[in-house]
Short mmCIF file of C-alpha atoms in Angstrom, two decimals:
data_model
loop_
_atom_site.label_atom_id
_atom_site.label_comp_id
_atom_site.label_asym_id
_atom_site.label_seq_id
_atom_site.Cartn_x
_atom_site.Cartn_y
_atom_site.Cartn_z
CA MET A 1 0.00 0.00 0.00
CA GLY A 2 2.69 2.47 1.02
CA ARG A 3 4.79 1.70 -2.01
CA GLU A 4 1.83 2.16 -4.30
CA VAL A 5 1.07 5.60 -2.88
CA ILE A 6 4.71 6.69 -3.24
CA ILE A 7 4.79 5.55 -6.87
CA HIS A 8 1.62 7.54 -7.54
CA ILE A 9 3.08 10.64 -5.90
CA ILE A 10 6.30 10.36 -7.90
CA ARG A 11 4.32 9.89 -11.10
CA PHE A 12 2.23 12.93 -10.21
CA ILE A 13 5.31 15.14 -9.74
CA LEU A 14 7.06 13.85 -12.86
CA LEU A 15 4.00 14.33 -15.06
CA VAL A 16 3.38 17.86 -13.75
CA LEU A 17 7.02 18.86 -14.32
CA LEU A 18 7.03 17.26 -17.78
CA GLN A 19 3.84 19.14 -18.61
CA VAL A 20 4.84 22.61 -17.44
CA LEU A 21 8.54 22.57 -18.27
CA VAL A 22 8.57 20.63 -21.53
CA LEU A 23 5.18 20.06 -23.13
CA ASN A 24 3.81 23.55 -22.52
CA GLN A 25 6.90 24.96 -24.23
CA VAL A 26 6.99 22.65 -27.24
CA GLN A 27 4.38 23.78 -29.68
CA PHE A 28 3.43 21.53 -32.53
CA THR A 29 2.26 23.64 -35.48
CA GLY A 30 1.76 26.64 -33.24
CA ILE A 31 -1.68 25.99 -31.79
CA LEU A 32 -1.76 22.36 -30.69
CA ASN A 33 -0.60 21.40 -27.23
CA PRO A 34 -0.71 17.91 -25.69
CA TYR A 35 -1.83 17.60 -22.08
CA LEU A 36 -0.09 14.44 -20.95
CA TYR A 37 -0.72 15.14 -17.25
CA LEU A 38 -4.11 13.53 -17.84
CA TYR A 39 -2.23 10.22 -18.07
CA PHE A 40 -2.04 10.26 -14.28
CA LEU A 41 -5.81 10.13 -14.08
CA LEU A 42 -6.05 7.51 -16.84
CA VAL A 43 -3.97 4.86 -15.08
CA LEU A 44 -5.34 5.19 -11.57
CA PRO A 45 -6.42 1.70 -10.38
CA VAL A 46 -9.86 0.60 -11.48
CA ASP A 47 -11.08 0.29 -7.90
CA PHE A 48 -9.74 3.70 -6.89
CA SER A 49 -12.56 5.48 -5.05
CA PRO A 50 -14.46 7.74 -7.48
CA ASN A 51 -14.77 10.41 -4.80
CA MET A 52 -11.03 10.38 -4.21
CA GLY A 53 -10.59 10.43 -7.99
CA LEU A 54 -12.47 13.73 -8.13
CA ILE A 55 -10.30 15.22 -5.40
CA VAL A 56 -7.09 13.97 -7.01
CA GLY A 57 -8.30 15.40 -10.32
CA PHE A 58 -9.00 18.72 -8.64
CA PHE A 59 -5.49 18.98 -7.23
CA LEU A 60 -3.92 17.78 -10.47
CA GLY A 61 -5.74 20.48 -12.42
CA LEU A 62 -5.03 23.10 -9.79
CA THR A 63 -1.29 22.33 -9.87
CA ILE A 64 -1.18 22.65 -13.65
CA ASP A 65 -3.22 25.87 -13.40
CA ILE A 66 -0.80 27.42 -10.94
CA PHE A 67 2.04 26.85 -13.35
CA SER A 68 0.15 27.97 -16.45
CA GLN A 69 -1.40 31.12 -14.97
CA THR A 70 -4.83 29.86 -15.92
CA LEU A 71 -6.41 29.36 -12.49
CA GLY A 72 -9.62 27.39 -12.87
CA MET A 73 -9.36 26.20 -16.47
CA HIS A 74 -7.47 22.95 -16.01
CA THR A 75 -9.18 22.42 -12.65
CA ILE A 76 -12.62 22.44 -14.22
CA ALA A 77 -11.56 20.23 -17.14
CA THR A 78 -9.71 17.69 -14.99
CA VAL A 79 -12.49 17.40 -12.41
CA PHE A 80 -14.87 16.79 -15.30
CA ALA A 81 -12.56 14.10 -16.67
CA ALA A 82 -12.41 12.51 -13.22
CA TYR A 83 -16.20 12.57 -13.15
CA CYS A 84 -16.37 10.78 -16.49
CA ARG A 85 -13.80 8.15 -15.52
CA PRO A 86 -15.98 5.78 -13.45
CA TYR A 87 -18.70 5.91 -16.10
CA ALA A 88 -16.17 5.17 -18.82
CA LEU A 89 -14.81 2.27 -16.77
CA ARG A 90 -18.30 0.90 -16.17
CA TYR A 91 -19.17 1.27 -19.85
CA MET A 92 -15.97 -0.48 -20.90
CA ALA A 93 -16.14 -3.22 -18.28
CA PRO A 94 -15.36 -6.73 -19.56
CA ARG A 95 -18.17 -9.26 -19.17
CA ASP A 96 -16.56 -10.88 -16.15
CA GLY A 97 -15.57 -7.62 -14.45
CA TYR A 98 -12.09 -6.27 -13.82
CA GLU A 99 -10.82 -9.28 -11.90
CA SER A 100 -7.80 -9.99 -14.05
CA SER A 101 -6.24 -6.59 -13.50
CA ARG A 102 -6.62 -3.45 -11.47
CA ILE A 103 -4.66 -1.15 -13.75
CA PRO A 104 -6.38 0.17 -16.88
CA GLY A 105 -3.34 -0.13 -19.14
CA ILE A 106 -2.49 -1.52 -22.58
CA LYS A 107 -0.67 -4.53 -21.22
CA GLN A 108 -3.48 -5.48 -18.88
CA MET A 109 -6.53 -4.65 -20.98
CA GLY A 110 -5.32 -4.71 -24.57
CA TRP A 111 -4.82 -2.08 -27.26
CA LEU A 112 -8.36 -1.58 -28.41
CA TRP A 113 -9.69 -1.29 -24.89
CA PHE A 114 -7.09 1.26 -23.84
CA LEU A 115 -7.50 3.35 -27.01
CA THR A 116 -11.25 3.57 -26.52
CA TYR A 117 -11.02 4.25 -22.80
CA ALA A 118 -8.29 6.88 -23.13
CA SER A 119 -10.03 8.56 -26.09
CA ILE A 120 -13.30 8.95 -24.16
CA ILE A 121 -11.63 10.67 -21.22
CA ILE A 122 -9.22 12.75 -23.31
CA VAL A 123 -12.02 13.96 -25.59
CA PHE A 124 -14.19 15.10 -22.66
CA HIS A 125 -11.27 16.74 -20.91
CA HIS A 126 -10.00 18.59 -23.98
CA PHE A 127 -13.42 19.81 -25.07
CA VAL A 128 -14.11 21.29 -21.65
CA LEU A 129 -10.61 22.73 -21.46
CA PHE A 130 -10.67 24.45 -24.82
CA PHE A 131 -14.16 25.83 -24.31
CA MET A 132 -13.07 27.23 -20.96
CA GLU A 133 -10.11 28.75 -22.74
CA SER A 134 -11.98 30.51 -25.51
CA PHE A 135 -15.10 31.03 -23.37
CA LYS A 136 -17.26 31.90 -26.31
CA MET A 137 -19.30 30.12 -28.93
CA SER A 138 -17.91 32.00 -31.91
CA GLY A 139 -15.08 30.12 -33.55
CA LEU A 140 -16.73 26.89 -32.47
CA TRP A 141 -15.17 24.86 -35.25
CA PHE A 142 -11.75 26.31 -34.57
CA THR A 143 -12.07 25.34 -30.91
CA LEU A 144 -13.30 21.86 -31.80
CA GLY A 145 -10.45 21.40 -34.25
CA LYS A 146 -7.94 22.52 -31.67
CA ALA A 147 -9.40 20.14 -29.09
CA ILE A 148 -9.34 17.19 -31.48
CA GLY A 149 -5.82 17.93 -32.72
CA SER A 150 -4.44 18.34 -29.21
CA GLY A 151 -6.41 15.29 -28.09
CA ILE A 152 -4.75 13.12 -30.72
CA LEU A 153 -1.32 14.35 -29.59
CA THR A 154 -2.20 13.60 -25.97
CA LEU A 155 -3.38 10.13 -26.91
CA VAL A 156 -0.18 9.38 -28.84
CA LEU A 157 1.94 10.52 -25.91
CA ALA A 158 -0.17 8.52 -23.45
CA ILE A 159 0.41 5.39 -25.56
CA ILE A 160 4.16 6.09 -25.67
CA ALA A 161 4.17 6.56 -21.88
CA GLU A 162 2.19 3.35 -21.53
CA MET A 163 4.71 1.43 -23.64
CA LEU A 164 7.71 2.88 -21.82
CA PHE A 165 6.62 2.71 -18.21
CA ALA A 166 3.73 0.30 -17.75
CA ARG A 167 4.62 -2.91 -16.01
CA LYS A 168 3.68 -6.30 -17.33
CA ALA A 169 0.28 -7.69 -16.47
CA GLY A 170 0.33 -9.40 -13.11
CA LYS A 171 3.22 -7.32 -11.86
CA GLY A 172 1.41 -4.01 -11.93
CA LEU A 173 0.77 -1.67 -9.07
CA GLY A 174 -1.38 -3.03 -6.33
CA TYR A 175 -0.48 -6.68 -6.72
CA GLU A 176 1.54 -6.92 -3.58
CA MET B 6 -35.01 15.02 6.52
CA ARG B 7 -33.95 11.42 6.45
CA ASN B 8 -34.89 11.14 2.83
CA LEU B 9 -32.82 14.20 2.07
CA LEU B 10 -29.76 12.78 3.81
CA GLU B 11 -30.26 9.51 2.00
CA PHE B 12 -30.53 11.34 -1.30
CA LEU B 13 -27.34 13.29 -0.58
CA TRP B 14 -25.51 10.12 0.42
CA LYS B 15 -26.62 8.29 -2.69
CA ASN B 16 -25.49 11.12 -4.94
CA GLN B 17 -22.33 12.05 -3.10
CA PHE B 18 -20.20 11.44 -6.19
CA THR B 19 -22.14 13.94 -8.27
CA LEU B 20 -22.33 16.38 -5.36
CA ILE B 21 -18.58 16.35 -4.81
CA PHE B 22 -18.17 16.80 -8.56
CA LEU B 23 -20.48 19.82 -8.59
CA LEU B 24 -18.81 21.30 -5.53
CA LEU B 25 -15.32 21.03 -7.03
CA GLU B 26 -16.54 22.47 -10.34
CA VAL B 27 -18.02 25.42 -8.49
CA VAL B 28 -14.67 26.00 -6.82
CA GLY B 29 -13.05 25.79 -10.25
CA PHE B 30 -15.44 28.35 -11.73
CA PHE B 31 -14.89 30.57 -8.74
CA LEU B 32 -11.12 30.46 -9.35
CA LEU B 33 -11.65 31.14 -13.04
CA SER B 34 -13.94 34.11 -12.53
CA SER B 35 -12.07 35.64 -9.62
CA THR B 36 -8.76 35.65 -11.44
CA ASN B 37 -10.30 37.03 -14.58
CA SER B 38 -11.93 40.02 -12.97
CA PHE B 39 -9.67 40.93 -10.07
CA HIS B 40 -6.20 41.30 -11.38
CA GLN B 41 -4.86 41.97 -7.95
CA SER B 42 -6.11 38.78 -6.36
CA LYS B 43 -3.70 37.47 -3.75
CA LEU B 44 -4.09 33.94 -5.00
CA TYR B 45 -2.72 34.92 -8.35
CA SER B 46 0.28 36.73 -6.92
CA ALA B 47 1.10 33.69 -4.79
CA SER B 48 0.84 31.49 -7.85
CA VAL B 49 3.27 33.78 -9.71
CA ALA B 50 5.70 33.67 -6.79
CA TYR B 51 5.79 29.86 -6.67
CA SER B 52 5.75 29.08 -10.34
CA GLY B 53 8.30 31.85 -10.94
CA LYS B 54 10.78 30.09 -8.71
CA ILE B 55 10.52 26.80 -10.59
CA TYR B 56 10.62 28.48 -13.98
CA SER B 57 13.70 30.52 -13.10
CA ILE B 58 15.56 27.33 -12.18
CA ASN B 59 14.56 25.88 -15.51
CA GLN B 60 15.50 29.07 -17.29
CA ALA B 61 18.99 29.01 -15.80
CA TYR B 62 19.62 25.85 -17.81
CA GLN B 63 17.87 27.01 -20.91
CA GLN B 64 19.39 30.44 -21.26
CA TYR B 65 22.72 29.09 -22.49
CA ILE B 66 21.08 27.65 -25.57
CA GLY B 67 19.98 30.98 -26.93
CA LEU B 68 22.85 33.01 -25.54
CA GLN B 69 24.72 33.73 -28.76
CA GLU B 70 21.68 34.79 -30.69
CA GLU B 71 20.54 36.97 -27.81
CA ASN B 72 23.98 38.53 -27.51
CA ALA B 73 23.98 39.46 -31.14
CA ARG B 74 20.60 41.06 -30.85
CA LEU B 75 21.59 43.08 -27.82
CA ARG B 76 24.78 44.22 -29.49
CA GLU B 77 22.77 45.34 -32.45
CA GLU B 78 20.45 47.29 -30.19
CA ASN B 79 23.40 48.80 -28.36
CA ALA B 80 24.82 50.05 -31.58
CA MET B 81 21.52 51.50 -32.62
CA LEU B 82 21.10 53.31 -29.32
CA ARG B 83 24.59 54.70 -29.44
CA GLU B 84 23.96 55.98 -32.91
CA GLU B 85 20.80 57.66 -31.74
CA LEU B 86 22.59 59.18 -28.81
CA PHE B 87 25.10 60.82 -31.10
CA THR B 88 22.72 62.03 -33.73
CA ARG B 89 19.88 63.26 -31.57
CA PRO B 90 20.10 66.70 -30.07
CA VAL B 91 19.15 66.91 -26.41
CA ASN B 92 15.68 68.27 -26.96
CA ASN B 93 13.25 65.85 -25.39
CA LYS B 94 14.14 66.12 -21.77
CA LEU B 95 10.51 65.94 -20.78
CA LEU B 96 10.01 62.64 -22.56
CA ASN B 97 13.06 61.16 -20.90
CA LYS B 98 11.73 62.12 -17.55
CA THR B 99 8.21 60.88 -18.18
CA PHE B 100 9.26 57.38 -19.13
CA GLU B 101 11.92 55.29 -17.51
CA THR B 102 12.69 51.71 -18.48
CA ILE B 103 13.58 48.63 -16.45
CA PRO B 104 15.24 45.80 -18.39
CA ALA B 105 14.04 42.27 -17.62
CA THR B 106 14.42 38.72 -18.89
CA VAL B 107 11.56 36.46 -19.86
CA ILE B 108 11.69 33.23 -17.89
CA MET B 109 8.45 31.70 -19.14
CA SER B 110 6.06 32.49 -21.93
CA THR B 111 3.31 30.94 -23.99
CA PHE B 112 1.85 31.92 -27.34
CA ASN B 113 -0.33 29.01 -28.45
CA ARG B 114 -3.36 29.52 -26.23
CA GLY B 115 -6.36 31.77 -26.38
CA SER B 116 -5.00 33.67 -23.41
CA ASN B 117 -1.26 33.70 -23.12
CA PHE B 118 1.03 35.02 -20.42
CA ILE B 119 4.67 35.86 -19.79
CA ILE B 120 6.65 35.71 -16.55
CA ILE B 121 9.74 37.89 -16.10
CA ASN B 122 12.53 37.85 -13.55
CA LYS B 123 11.88 41.31 -12.10
CA GLY B 124 9.36 41.99 -9.37
CA GLU B 125 8.27 44.43 -6.73
CA GLN B 126 11.83 44.61 -5.34
CA ASP B 127 13.04 45.98 -8.66
CA GLY B 128 10.34 48.61 -8.88
CA VAL B 129 7.91 46.68 -11.06
CA ARG B 130 4.29 47.61 -10.45
CA SER B 131 1.14 46.26 -11.96
CA GLU B 132 -0.22 48.15 -14.99
CA MET B 133 3.21 48.96 -16.36
CA GLY B 134 3.68 48.75 -20.13
CA VAL B 135 6.12 46.20 -21.55
CA ILE B 136 8.01 46.50 -24.84
CA SER B 137 10.75 44.57 -26.59
CA THR B 138 13.38 45.83 -28.97
CA SER B 139 11.06 45.18 -31.89
CA GLY B 140 7.67 46.33 -30.57
CA ILE B 141 5.12 46.30 -27.79
CA VAL B 142 4.66 43.17 -25.67
CA GLY B 143 1.86 43.85 -23.17
CA ARG B 144 1.22 45.04 -19.67
CA VAL B 145 2.11 43.84 -16.16
CA ILE B 146 -0.89 42.33 -14.36
CA HIS B 147 0.52 40.52 -11.32
CA VAL B 148 3.60 41.28 -9.29
CA SER B 149 5.26 39.17 -6.61
CA ASP B 150 8.48 40.02 -4.78
CA LYS B 151 10.86 38.76 -7.44
CA TYR B 152 8.67 38.01 -10.42
CA ALA B 153 5.94 39.57 -12.46
CA ALA B 154 3.30 38.20 -14.82
CA ILE B 155 2.56 40.01 -18.07
CA MET B 156 -0.61 39.93 -20.12
CA PRO B 157 0.75 40.04 -23.67
CA VAL B 158 -1.06 41.38 -26.70
CA LEU B 159 -1.83 37.70 -27.38
CA HIS B 160 -4.52 37.59 -24.69
CA SER B 161 -8.26 37.56 -25.17
CA GLN B 162 -8.69 40.49 -22.78
CA SER B 163 -5.82 42.62 -24.02
CA ILE B 164 -6.79 45.92 -25.61
CA THR B 165 -4.17 48.43 -26.73
CA SER B 166 -4.86 51.89 -27.96
CA VAL B 167 -3.10 52.30 -31.32
CA ARG B 168 -2.98 54.63 -34.31
CA LEU B 169 -1.82 54.71 -37.88
CA LYS B 170 1.63 56.16 -38.11
CA ASN B 171 1.22 58.26 -41.22
CA GLN B 172 -2.35 59.39 -40.53
CA ASP B 173 -3.63 60.19 -37.10
CA TYR B 174 -6.64 57.86 -37.11
CA PHE B 175 -6.69 55.73 -34.00
CA GLY B 176 -8.37 52.53 -32.87
CA ARG B 177 -8.03 49.56 -30.59
CA CYS B 178 -5.69 46.65 -31.14
CA LYS B 179 -7.10 43.27 -30.12
CA TRP B 180 -6.19 39.67 -30.81
CA ASN B 181 -8.74 37.19 -32.17
CA GLN B 182 -6.91 34.17 -30.68
CA TYR B 183 -6.17 32.49 -34.01
CA ASP B 184 -2.63 33.29 -35.10
CA PRO B 185 0.12 34.37 -32.68
CA GLU B 186 1.66 36.58 -35.37
CA ILE B 187 -1.44 38.48 -36.43
CA ALA B 188 -3.58 40.92 -34.44
CA GLN B 189 -6.57 43.05 -35.43
CA MET B 190 -7.13 46.77 -35.37
CA LEU B 191 -10.72 47.87 -34.68
CA ASP B 192 -12.71 51.08 -34.86
CA VAL B 193 -11.13 52.53 -38.00
CA PRO B 194 -13.92 54.09 -40.15
CA ASN B 195 -14.46 52.89 -43.72
CA HIS B 196 -13.44 56.14 -45.36
CA VAL B 197 -9.86 55.96 -44.16
CA VAL B 198 -7.54 54.75 -46.91
CA ILE B 199 -5.29 52.06 -45.57
CA ASN B 200 -2.59 50.38 -47.62
CA GLU B 201 -0.85 47.13 -47.13
CA GLY B 202 2.40 47.81 -45.31
CA ASP B 203 1.17 50.81 -43.31
CA THR B 204 2.75 50.98 -39.89
CA ILE B 205 0.68 50.85 -36.70
CA VAL B 206 2.11 52.43 -33.56
CA THR B 207 0.87 53.00 -30.01
CA ARG B 208 -1.19 56.07 -29.32
CA GLY B 209 0.03 56.52 -25.78
CA SER B 210 -3.39 57.53 -24.61
CA ASN B 211 -3.55 55.66 -21.32
CA GLY B 212 0.02 56.23 -20.24
CA LEU B 213 1.02 52.58 -20.62
CA PHE B 214 3.27 53.17 -23.59
CA PRO B 215 4.94 56.24 -24.99
CA ASN B 216 3.38 57.60 -28.16
CA GLY B 217 4.76 55.96 -31.30
CA GLU B 218 6.00 52.59 -30.09
CA MET B 219 5.98 50.04 -32.90
CA VAL B 220 3.02 47.61 -32.88
CA GLY B 221 2.92 46.05 -36.33
CA VAL B 222 2.40 46.36 -40.07
CA VAL B 223 -0.91 46.14 -41.92
CA ILE B 224 -1.19 42.99 -44.03
CA SER B 225 -4.82 43.29 -45.07
CA ALA B 226 -7.68 45.75 -44.68
CA SER B 227 -11.23 45.16 -45.85
CA LYS B 228 -14.21 47.46 -45.64
CA ASP B 229 -17.37 46.22 -44.01
CA PRO B 230 -20.33 48.33 -45.19
CA SER B 231 -22.70 46.90 -42.57
CA GLU B 232 -20.46 47.85 -39.68
CA GLY B 233 -19.02 51.11 -40.89
CA PHE B 234 -15.61 50.05 -39.68
CA GLN B 235 -12.80 48.29 -41.45
CA GLU B 236 -11.41 44.87 -40.65
CA ILE B 237 -7.68 45.32 -40.41
CA ASN B 238 -5.18 42.53 -39.87
CA LEU B 239 -1.70 43.46 -38.81
CA LYS B 240 1.46 41.45 -38.44
CA LEU B 241 2.83 42.04 -34.96
CA SER B 242 6.40 43.28 -35.03
CA THR B 243 7.22 41.48 -31.78
CA ASN B 244 7.98 37.81 -32.23
CA PHE B 245 6.29 36.24 -29.21
CA GLN B 246 7.71 32.83 -30.06
CA ASN B 247 11.29 33.66 -29.09
CA LEU B 248 10.92 36.57 -26.72
CA LYS B 249 13.84 36.90 -24.29
CA SER B 250 14.64 40.47 -23.26
CA VAL B 251 11.93 42.97 -22.52
CA TYR B 252 11.77 46.49 -21.09
CA LEU B 253 9.23 47.63 -18.54
CA ILE B 254 8.05 51.16 -18.94
CA GLN B 255 7.55 53.23 -15.88
CA ASN B 256 5.48 56.30 -16.48
CA ASN B 257 6.28 58.80 -13.77
CA PHE B 258 3.07 60.69 -14.40
CA LYS B 259 0.73 57.73 -14.71
CA SER B 260 -0.99 58.29 -11.37
CA GLU B 261 -1.68 61.86 -12.40
CA LEU B 262 -3.13 60.69 -15.70
CA ASP B 263 -5.21 58.02 -13.98
CA SER B 264 -6.69 60.36 -11.42
CA LEU B 265 -7.60 62.76 -14.20
CA GLU B 266 -9.29 59.93 -16.09
CA ASN B 267 -11.09 58.80 -12.95
CA SER B 268 -12.40 62.28 -12.31
CA ILE B 269 -13.86 62.27 -15.81
CA ASN B 270 -15.53 58.92 -15.14
CA VAL B 271 -16.97 60.13 -11.85
CA TRP B 272 -18.31 63.20 -13.61
CA ASP B 273 -19.79 60.97 -16.34
CA GLU B 274 -21.64 58.84 -13.81
CA LYS B 275 -23.24 61.86 -12.25
#
């Protein structure tokens, strides 16, 4: 239990630093920006308390906001993503439940499952985020395009992170 | 009562969600309307520290290029010093500049920001104008002890008072959030003849910038008969994508100007 919490905290710090020091500075084509910090929320254990998930999402968004001078924007989007997460998990549940694994990752759940699951959460998060950012309905298509483009980048990075850092099924977090 | 408690308990997930979202919206609205909010200054102070550590590593990468640019500027200033007779003493006294280095900036969002390494200790105050060697940058909105946050022209709420350099028609410069190199000039009537390549400079009306600071160059102007005003796109002369050195402008008479403006507003309300 203790080890698991420490690994989560380290992952939290690393993802926040990666986001604010690297990803927020690297601009693909000028207007697209991946938000990989969402990966932290994606790979929380399946049985992680939804209420705690909301609170973790709140602090994750707040931390990113403090570093991006956008107080509120990422908080709202990330809390919304955390709200969607249990529903996405329930919707995606295998017929015999999540017994075989507690981590929603590629290695545990398979490619197709992870792509669908991650896309759902990333899409909701990015749409909310970019609407908060522009805060107007004019330029709707521009905002949607930006959200989809950035969402694809986030998804690609999340898959890369998954391939680099995820442990093999059966050895994942929470199996001690 | 029991039913209510039961209902709340059953829906605790959604209730926590709504509560946190309300907090989020509160943060969003409070920081948008009150530029002086303490929360924001604290956030600048903490993030500034981390970014300045990061910047210490990064500054070596662009050092040569930056050196060259500064040398160029030096030369230009020296030239000006020699050729210009000492006739604008008043101007020199009105505006003083504080040099600063950008330690963090964004340009790809709808509302961008810049953090610099000078703060209250160095005499930076909120509502100071900021320029670079090539043109205007924005205005200071939050100040902590050692750092300050700038709202650049590339911000949805940024409005700068500008004018055409060769004619004295003026208008507002805003940014439509699409392209970090292109801003819009509003409120220019249809009858004004504007050519591609016309220079846009600051008007200096609110004391943020001196009159005549470079803003950009017109790249397209189209007349809109229904509005009565032209749609003007201008290429910003400041390159926000590699901004490093900036100058803060301290207007020694700004408080005087502000109180005068306020007295007009008070009079208007009556």
